[in-house]
Amino acid sequence: MIPFLSLKDITAKYSDEIHEAVSRVVDSGWYLQGKENERFEQHYADFIGTKYCIGCANGLDALIWIYRAYVELGIMQPGDEVIVPANTYIASVLAITENGLKAVLVEPNPDTLELDDEKIEAAITKRTKSILLVHLYGRCAMTQKIAALCEKYDLKLVEDNAQAHGCRAPQPPKGGDTTLVGTSKIGVNLADPILYPLLKDFANQNRHNPTEAEEVLWNLLSHRKSKSPLRDLGASSDLWASSDLGASSDYKFRRQHIIDQYIADFACLEQKLIIEIDGKYHNLKGQAEEDAIRTRVIENYGFRVIRFTNEQVLFDTENTLKAIYDACNSPFRGLGGRTGSLGHAAGHSFYPGKNLGAFGDAGAVTTNDKELADCIRALANYGSQKKYVFKYCGRNSRLDEIQAAVLDVKLRHLEEDNALRQKVAAYYYEHINNPLLRLPKRLPDEQNVYHLFPIIVSPFRGQWGRDELHDYLEAKGIQTIIHYPIPPHLQECYQQDIKEGNIVVPSSGLPITERLANEELSLPISQVLTLDDYKAVVEALNAFGK
Ligand SMILES: *Cc1c(COP(=O)(O)O)cnc(C)c1O
């Protein structure tokens, strides 16, 4: 018998450490809002790469609190719209509708099964305030295009990271994979190794012969400790005084910085931001395409590129600086971070079957937004920030100390466990070979922690289909599960909301989502599945229909 997921075996793997942690809490006499929560929240925030982590009762609550806080803070109003993938677990949609917001359903990409970024813009209206991006099945759904849309339409990007703990956004394709991860290791060496000596000479020459605009901007950006006007502006100007990043964040710019085969005019490695100043020759024919290629290569290293003309720098200096400041403070500081740190806030579920699972219900919110974090911490604790004083009408949605202690143990092993899942997935990709089955397409820079391993079984001459495969495997002792047999928009609970327009289904319907519900089947995958197990799964699959 090959179980879909053996929680018993998963727990047994770290049994001693877990028992030690649970006993510690039991013996401590302190069961809520104590040291275990504090420690786990700190470790999880560090792991995800955000400033704040707030533990709460479960993953659904985590998502509900994020949107409730946006409503409480006046950033969203009831009736505002949130874009969400139509193919997701219903919790994602509930978090929106629970708060009186409208869920606008968008189809997945049939190859990756993640939210189709090509279909988002058509769903954006004046009332769209947010995208709820679900990293479904453990795969990162974030793209540069989604980041660009959020910036263009000023949308809050909220991640549903219930299925992708430990996953990262796509890595740069070459050069510096670890150099772009985390600010401490950033920028070690992104240059093309062969061209580097030549580029270095060029960069030095350019530094000694700046254009007028480069000189002006360098005087404004150069990082002479506290003297950078950008820093001063951030700290003192009315415009920026409200941001706590203004005074403290690191705006260390370098000029003539080499990336791949290019020399960027200005680079802030900490912010993953490139500033290019376009001279006259940028209007020449062919230059636009050259610039586009250059931008794409630089973006592939996880940077964002913003451009200014000479005139903007020289004659509209204040707005140029403001644009740079805004770019520095945008949450989309390039790709390469972990899911859960890629947008404005993220909800995480630690339901026992998730990659990071507790011994019951548990969840958390991660964010860099202090105001949002404070509000959520209050909401999840009866709306209270001070004992017996209630700022909001909250609920009791706390993470208990035993769960926090268990999660802290399991977090230490998450990366090694995810690597084992990836090993199983690699075997499936290499060895499953049956024309009746389709695996999600892998992209070169895809990142996936394989919470689930979905395959697609298209009906074959009306005889062989997903349900037949499920029964066939069951008969061989192999357990599989469908994720999900009925999509949210076809659930009974939502029929009235659809009629009333609280849930928006595109006029063309959701055929891809509905087809997935009929054709998806998830294979066994976990950190405790043995080679014999997954070999047997592959053998059975390859013999199916023959
Ligand atoms: C599990 C899950 C949730 C909800 O988490 P709970 O802890 O069960 O409330 C939310 N979204 C997705 C995509 C999930 O898979």
XYZ file of C-alpha atoms and ligand atoms in Angstrom:
561
model
C 0.000 0.000 0.000
C 1.444 3.364 -1.027
C -0.375 6.116 0.894
C -0.882 9.542 -0.624
C 0.751 11.104 2.407
C 1.838 9.415 5.617
C 1.774 12.016 8.390
C 2.776 9.313 10.829
C 6.054 8.685 9.000
C 6.657 12.403 8.564
C 6.350 12.945 12.314
C 8.423 9.859 13.136
C 11.347 11.300 11.212
C 11.908 14.013 13.821
C 10.164 12.283 16.690
C 12.805 12.963 19.365
C 13.097 16.659 18.659
C 9.323 17.039 18.489
C 8.732 15.210 21.765
C 11.384 17.346 23.417
C 9.705 20.540 22.152
C 6.202 19.472 23.175
C 7.365 18.385 26.647
C 9.119 21.695 27.111
C 5.845 23.543 26.534
C 3.784 21.144 28.626
C 6.202 21.501 31.525
C 6.508 25.279 31.171
C 2.968 25.997 32.312
C 2.639 28.693 29.592
C 0.400 27.792 26.639
C -0.524 30.925 24.684
C 1.293 34.074 23.535
C 4.643 33.156 24.995
C 8.251 32.514 24.091
C 7.487 29.706 21.637
C 5.364 32.010 19.481
C 7.969 34.721 19.662
C 10.762 32.373 18.659
C 8.892 30.716 15.803
C 7.619 34.039 14.440
C 11.152 35.419 14.428
C 12.580 32.311 12.761
C 9.824 32.132 10.184
C 10.110 35.838 9.300
C 13.865 35.374 8.861
C 13.319 32.275 6.761
C 10.743 33.895 4.475
C 12.673 37.160 4.352
C 10.174 39.607 5.833
C 10.334 41.962 8.795
C 7.189 40.658 10.480
C 5.472 37.344 11.053
C 2.229 37.054 12.991
C 1.129 33.586 14.028
C -2.596 32.873 13.879
C -5.098 30.041 14.098
C -5.012 28.709 10.523
C -4.272 29.552 6.910
C -7.773 30.749 6.068
C -7.654 33.200 8.983
C -4.231 34.445 7.872
C -5.697 35.423 4.495
C -8.877 36.803 6.032
C -6.837 38.988 8.441
C -4.790 40.497 5.643
C -7.870 41.742 3.801
C -9.698 42.650 7.021
C -6.708 44.802 7.983
C -6.702 46.520 4.591
C -10.388 47.324 5.134
C -9.830 48.464 8.745
C -6.976 50.706 7.631
C -9.145 52.271 4.930
C -6.950 50.966 2.125
C -9.819 48.868 0.726
C -13.569 49.395 0.882
C -16.316 46.791 0.742
C -17.144 46.207 -2.913
C -13.527 46.637 -4.063
C -12.251 43.884 -6.315
C -9.553 41.296 -5.786
C -8.237 39.147 -8.619
C -7.795 35.509 -7.653
C -7.091 32.333 -9.631
C -10.263 30.363 -10.390
C -8.337 27.130 -9.849
C -7.526 27.181 -6.158
C -8.625 25.808 -2.827
C -11.782 27.612 -1.738
C -10.009 29.290 1.203
C -8.375 31.804 -1.153
C -11.788 32.954 -2.389
C -13.383 32.880 1.070
C -10.751 35.296 2.393
C -12.013 37.844 -0.138
C -15.764 37.307 0.116
C -15.629 37.125 3.944
C -14.503 40.746 3.935
C -17.223 42.067 1.629
C -14.749 42.334 -1.237
C -15.464 41.024 -4.718
C -13.548 37.992 -5.964
C -12.730 38.302 -9.671
C -11.840 34.853 -10.964
C -9.124 34.463 -13.587
C -8.169 31.276 -15.420
C -4.918 29.390 -14.865
C -2.319 28.895 -17.561
C -3.006 25.340 -18.827
C 0.732 24.535 -19.021
C 1.828 25.676 -15.567
C -1.601 25.444 -13.829
C -0.789 28.765 -12.076
C -2.681 32.062 -12.518
C -2.355 33.090 -16.175
C -0.590 36.453 -16.093
C -1.714 37.126 -19.680
C -5.341 37.192 -18.547
C -5.036 39.471 -15.534
C -5.043 42.882 -17.174
C -8.387 42.314 -18.911
C -9.942 41.642 -15.496
C -8.679 44.886 -13.929
C -11.271 47.643 -13.385
C -11.278 50.957 -11.520
C -12.231 49.075 -8.361
C -9.468 46.474 -8.515
C -7.321 46.849 -5.416
C -5.388 43.626 -5.140
C -4.227 40.363 -6.644
C -4.346 37.289 -4.422
C -1.617 35.169 -5.962
C -1.773 31.490 -5.034
C 1.447 29.493 -5.349
C -0.601 26.427 -6.123
C 0.775 22.895 -5.801
C 4.036 24.308 -4.379
C 5.059 26.179 -7.482
C 5.949 29.870 -7.516
C 3.278 31.750 -9.469
C 5.058 35.133 -9.364
C 6.207 36.676 -12.631
C 7.761 39.978 -13.697
C 4.529 40.676 -15.524
C 2.484 40.401 -12.324
C 4.913 42.735 -10.546
C 4.606 45.225 -13.416
C 0.784 45.089 -13.316
C 0.746 45.669 -9.567
C 2.966 48.701 -9.987
C 1.022 50.036 -12.962
C -2.397 49.776 -11.286
C -1.194 50.288 -7.719
C -2.489 46.900 -6.519
C -1.695 45.172 -3.256
C -0.086 41.857 -4.025
C -1.144 39.297 -1.437
C 0.330 35.803 -1.634
C -1.469 32.624 -0.625
C 1.573 30.644 0.418
C -0.338 27.740 1.988
C 1.227 25.266 -0.435
C 4.695 26.627 -1.094
C 6.687 27.043 2.139
C 10.326 27.417 1.247
C 9.795 27.950 -2.465
C 11.657 30.785 -4.131
C 10.857 33.074 -6.992
C 12.664 32.212 -10.223
C 16.401 32.507 -9.902
C 18.563 34.348 -12.362
C 19.511 31.911 -15.120
C 23.261 32.148 -14.754
C 26.038 34.054 -13.154
C 24.996 34.597 -9.656
C 22.354 32.348 -8.313
C 23.290 32.710 -4.696
C 24.513 36.268 -5.150
C 20.976 37.523 -5.606
C 19.507 35.809 -2.612
C 19.339 37.855 0.531
C 21.017 41.204 0.720
C 24.161 40.049 2.465
C 25.447 37.989 -0.433
C 24.285 40.310 -3.132
C 26.315 41.547 -6.017
C 29.415 39.458 -5.602
C 29.941 38.782 -9.237
C 27.332 39.158 -11.892
C 29.723 39.953 -14.706
C 30.318 37.802 -17.726
C 33.663 36.218 -16.741
C 35.184 36.365 -20.229
C 34.264 39.961 -20.966
C 34.959 41.175 -17.446
C 38.511 42.591 -17.918
C 37.389 44.561 -20.959
C 34.204 45.788 -19.303
C 36.121 46.818 -16.215
C 38.333 49.124 -18.262
C 35.297 50.624 -19.975
C 33.547 51.149 -16.668
C 36.594 52.912 -15.241
C 36.853 55.174 -18.258
C 33.159 56.026 -17.995
C 33.523 56.820 -14.321
C 36.225 59.342 -15.153
C 34.285 60.898 -18.019
C 30.670 61.117 -16.864
C 28.045 62.928 -18.907
C 26.589 66.018 -17.329
C 23.439 64.157 -16.285
C 25.445 61.279 -14.823
C 27.520 63.708 -12.826
C 24.440 65.461 -11.443
C 22.731 62.205 -10.491
C 25.881 60.748 -8.979
C 26.236 63.786 -6.743
C 22.707 63.140 -5.556
C 22.933 59.392 -5.136
C 26.478 58.773 -4.037
C 26.565 57.078 -0.733
C 28.680 59.242 1.492
C 27.185 57.862 4.642
C 24.521 60.223 5.978
C 25.134 62.794 3.272
C 23.094 61.274 0.457
C 20.358 63.786 -0.422
C 18.086 60.844 -1.198
C 18.450 59.761 2.389
C 17.957 63.325 3.636
C 14.904 63.770 1.471
C 13.492 60.517 2.713
C 14.037 61.587 6.293
C 12.964 65.210 6.173
C 10.696 66.036 3.268
C 6.973 66.138 3.926
C 6.484 64.013 0.898
C 8.407 61.119 2.323
C 8.322 61.720 6.013
C 5.512 59.238 6.490
C 7.597 56.310 5.310
C 9.727 54.653 7.942
C 12.003 53.418 5.162
C 12.944 56.984 4.369
C 15.433 57.478 7.113
C 16.777 54.012 7.509
C 16.865 51.966 4.370
C 19.995 51.440 2.416
C 20.296 53.424 -0.788
C 23.833 52.578 -1.645
C 24.291 53.240 -5.339
C 27.299 52.348 -7.437
C 27.942 53.838 -10.821
C 29.053 51.984 -13.951
C 28.260 48.596 -12.500
C 28.888 45.511 -14.613
C 26.044 43.041 -15.059
C 26.524 40.215 -17.504
C 27.911 41.888 -20.647
C 26.499 45.317 -19.831
C 27.538 48.319 -17.801
C 24.612 49.794 -15.921
C 24.768 53.546 -15.258
C 23.721 53.221 -11.608
C 23.023 50.140 -9.527
C 21.646 49.731 -6.051
C 22.324 46.087 -5.272
C 20.451 46.104 -1.985
C 17.284 47.307 -3.723
C 17.982 45.311 -6.900
C 17.442 48.494 -8.840
C 19.194 49.727 -11.981
C 18.965 53.308 -13.198
C 19.789 54.001 -16.828
C 20.170 57.475 -18.222
C 19.352 57.685 -21.899
C 21.381 60.098 -23.977
C 20.533 61.290 -27.455
C 21.608 58.109 -29.190
C 18.724 56.285 -27.533
C 16.467 57.788 -30.175
C 18.448 56.167 -32.964
C 16.901 53.428 -35.007
C 17.495 49.984 -33.608
C 18.508 51.369 -30.234
C 15.093 50.687 -28.737
C 15.383 46.977 -29.483
C 18.949 46.925 -28.144
C 17.753 48.595 -24.965
C 14.909 46.094 -24.642
C 17.305 43.147 -24.898
C 19.677 44.758 -22.434
C 16.818 45.373 -20.014
C 15.634 41.786 -20.314
C 19.097 40.381 -19.604
C 19.493 42.628 -16.571
C 15.989 41.735 -15.349
C 16.910 38.081 -15.604
C 19.401 38.726 -12.850
C 16.533 39.814 -10.644
C 16.895 43.574 -11.124
C 14.324 46.176 -12.029
C 15.401 48.793 -14.519
C 14.147 52.381 -14.518
C 15.180 54.870 -17.179
C 15.427 58.637 -17.277
C 16.412 60.998 -20.056
C 19.226 63.501 -19.674
C 16.592 66.237 -19.597
C 14.664 64.646 -16.753
C 17.790 64.390 -14.647
C 18.988 67.892 -15.401
C 15.740 69.876 -15.453
C 13.269 67.830 -13.420
C 15.628 66.618 -10.771
C 13.149 66.553 -7.939
C 10.689 64.270 -9.731
C 13.539 62.080 -10.901
C 14.684 61.645 -7.322
C 11.148 60.970 -6.185
C 10.744 58.264 -8.822
C 13.984 56.661 -7.638
C 12.835 56.854 -4.058
C 9.493 55.241 -4.928
C 11.244 52.496 -6.850
C 13.502 51.816 -3.861
C 10.490 51.474 -1.621
C 8.436 49.319 -3.939
C 7.890 45.841 -2.553
C 8.885 44.343 -5.897
C 12.601 44.438 -5.415
C 13.321 41.999 -8.161
C 12.854 38.270 -8.024
C 14.883 35.732 -6.136
C 13.294 35.924 -2.689
C 11.056 33.333 -1.128
C 7.359 33.060 -1.795
C 5.712 34.873 1.085
C 8.096 37.818 0.688
C 7.335 38.773 -2.902
C 4.360 41.071 -2.380
C 2.815 43.281 0.290
C 1.665 40.474 2.570
C 1.268 36.703 2.565
C -0.905 34.125 4.301
C 0.602 30.764 5.268
C -1.193 27.611 6.381
C 0.415 24.999 8.625
C -2.414 22.493 8.237
C -0.854 19.088 9.025
C -0.634 17.977 5.387
C 1.219 21.080 4.152
C 4.973 21.092 3.512
C 5.383 22.746 6.899
C 2.641 21.176 8.982
C 1.583 21.437 12.620
C -0.296 18.931 14.813
C -3.584 20.636 14.168
C -4.568 23.981 12.725
C -2.047 26.807 12.524
C -1.200 29.696 10.242
C 0.746 32.928 9.896
C 0.937 36.227 8.050
C 4.245 37.629 6.804
C 4.761 41.231 5.687
C 7.185 44.146 5.724
C 4.356 46.589 6.393
C 4.455 47.585 10.059
C 1.031 49.208 10.135
C -0.537 46.128 8.558
C 1.359 43.810 10.924
C 0.224 45.741 13.997
C -3.373 45.715 12.826
C -3.331 41.972 12.092
C -1.740 41.148 15.422
C -4.567 43.014 17.110
C -7.347 41.526 14.926
C -6.222 37.971 15.639
C -6.239 38.705 19.360
C -9.782 40.081 19.864
C -8.798 43.392 18.263
C -6.697 44.241 21.283
C -3.274 45.897 21.381
C -3.325 46.396 25.137
C -4.876 44.035 27.651
C -8.630 44.682 28.039
C -8.520 47.582 25.557
C -10.113 46.820 22.180
C -9.294 48.902 19.129
C -11.043 46.635 16.611
C -13.795 44.046 16.736
C -11.435 41.129 16.294
C -11.652 37.421 16.939
C -9.736 34.819 18.816
C -7.352 33.461 16.194
C -4.116 32.783 18.057
C -1.372 30.276 17.424
C -0.823 28.143 20.501
C 2.561 27.491 22.076
C 2.646 23.760 21.355
C 2.053 24.302 17.634
C 4.668 27.060 17.548
C 7.231 24.791 19.230
C 6.519 21.931 16.799
C 6.668 24.258 13.805
C 10.002 25.628 14.948
C 11.438 22.101 14.938
C 9.986 21.276 11.532
C 11.116 24.594 10.046
C 14.713 23.549 10.733
C 14.211 20.542 8.448
C 11.984 22.139 5.826
C 14.658 22.671 3.211
C 15.953 19.116 3.408
C 12.369 17.804 3.280
C 11.578 19.965 0.261
C 14.721 18.673 -1.447
C 13.428 15.114 -0.970
C 10.106 16.072 -2.561
C 12.037 17.574 -5.459
C 13.895 14.302 -5.858
C 10.639 12.381 -6.170
C 9.334 14.956 -8.656
C 12.508 14.728 -10.745
C 12.061 10.953 -10.907
C 8.444 11.350 -12.000
C 9.416 13.824 -14.701
C 12.169 11.582 -15.962
C 10.344 8.272 -15.945
C 6.622 8.817 -16.464
C 6.076 7.965 -20.063
C 2.504 7.429 -21.152
C 0.791 9.381 -23.944
C -2.455 9.394 -21.946
C -0.870 11.480 -19.216
C 0.374 15.049 -19.265
C 2.654 16.600 -16.666
C 2.692 20.345 -15.950
C 5.254 22.051 -18.125
C 8.511 22.865 -16.419
C 10.164 26.157 -17.257
C 13.941 26.589 -17.118
C 13.838 28.891 -14.112
C 10.823 27.345 -12.425
C 10.918 26.953 -8.665
C 8.725 24.331 -7.063
C 8.621 22.654 -3.648
C 6.054 20.119 -4.879
C 3.434 20.293 -2.183
C 1.457 18.234 -4.687
C 2.370 16.486 -7.905
C -0.560 17.056 -10.264
C -0.882 15.191 -13.547
C -3.499 15.700 -16.232
C -5.412 12.750 -17.637
C -7.365 13.708 -20.714
C -10.278 11.471 -21.669
C -9.200 8.964 -24.294
C -11.827 7.838 -26.816
C -14.363 8.375 -24.078
C -12.992 5.305 -22.325
C -9.958 6.173 -20.329
C -10.014 9.157 -18.114
C -8.923 10.556 -14.777
C -11.429 8.611 -12.700
C -10.443 5.339 -14.376
C -6.802 6.075 -13.599
C -7.677 6.830 -9.988
C -9.525 3.498 -9.620
C -6.831 1.596 -11.490
C -4.133 2.932 -9.130
C -6.332 2.325 -6.091
C -6.648 -1.319 -7.131
C -2.850 -1.513 -7.174
C -2.697 -0.041 -3.669
C -1.635 3.440 -4.798
C -3.569 6.326 -3.263
C -4.191 9.466 -5.301
C -6.318 12.558 -4.638
C -8.018 15.127 -6.882
C -7.117 18.816 -6.359
C -9.843 19.946 -6.712
C -12.907 18.049 -7.946
C -15.254 21.094 -7.858
C -13.818 24.581 -8.432
C -15.005 27.391 -6.129
C -17.333 28.978 -8.714
C -19.297 25.724 -9.065
C -19.753 25.218 -5.330
C -23.255 25.459 -3.944
C -22.222 28.064 -1.357
C -21.255 30.543 -4.066
C -24.197 30.356 -6.458
C -26.009 33.257 -4.831
C -22.809 35.358 -4.688
C -22.265 34.800 -8.382
C -25.834 35.946 -9.127
C -25.319 39.031 -6.968
C -21.964 39.837 -8.554
C -19.905 39.308 -5.396
C -17.969 36.748 -7.377
C -17.135 37.691 -10.933
C -16.889 34.903 -13.488
C -15.625 36.068 -16.906
C -18.274 36.192 -19.642
C -16.290 33.550 -21.537
C -16.657 31.243 -18.533
C -13.849 29.270 -16.910
C -13.354 26.299 -19.255
C -9.711 25.660 -18.307
C -10.515 25.559 -14.607
C -13.512 23.286 -15.177
C -11.480 20.984 -17.359
C -8.773 20.746 -14.702
C -11.391 19.699 -12.169
C -12.233 16.787 -14.464
C -8.697 15.850 -15.477
C -6.351 16.541 -12.561
C -4.995 13.785 -10.337
C -2.316 14.221 -7.657
C 0.278 11.463 -7.247
C 1.822 10.469 -3.923
C 4.721 12.770 -3.048
C 6.415 13.562 0.245
C 9.714 13.528 2.069
C 9.082 9.986 3.334
C 8.116 8.309 0.067
C 10.730 5.634 -0.697
C 12.377 4.919 -4.027
C 10.500 1.598 -4.164
C 7.253 3.496 -3.667
C 7.710 6.025 -6.406
C 9.178 3.436 -8.766
C 6.003 1.414 -8.293
C 3.876 4.511 -9.006
C 5.747 5.099 -12.266
C 5.478 1.450 -13.359
C 1.759 1.472 -12.752
C 1.303 4.762 -14.604
C 3.314 3.642 -17.597
C 1.239 0.464 -17.880
C -2.060 2.344 -17.692
C -4.264 1.890 -20.783
C -1.984 -0.709 -22.338
C -4.643 24.789 2.888
C -4.923 25.987 2.104
C -5.472 27.147 2.685
C -6.082 27.199 4.052
O -5.334 26.794 5.084
P -6.021 26.216 6.430
O -4.880 26.232 7.376
O -6.536 24.872 6.129
O -7.087 27.176 6.836
C -5.550 28.282 1.908
N -5.187 28.290 0.616
C -4.688 27.195 0.014
C -4.274 27.267 -1.421
C -4.554 25.999 0.730
O -4.081 24.923 0.110
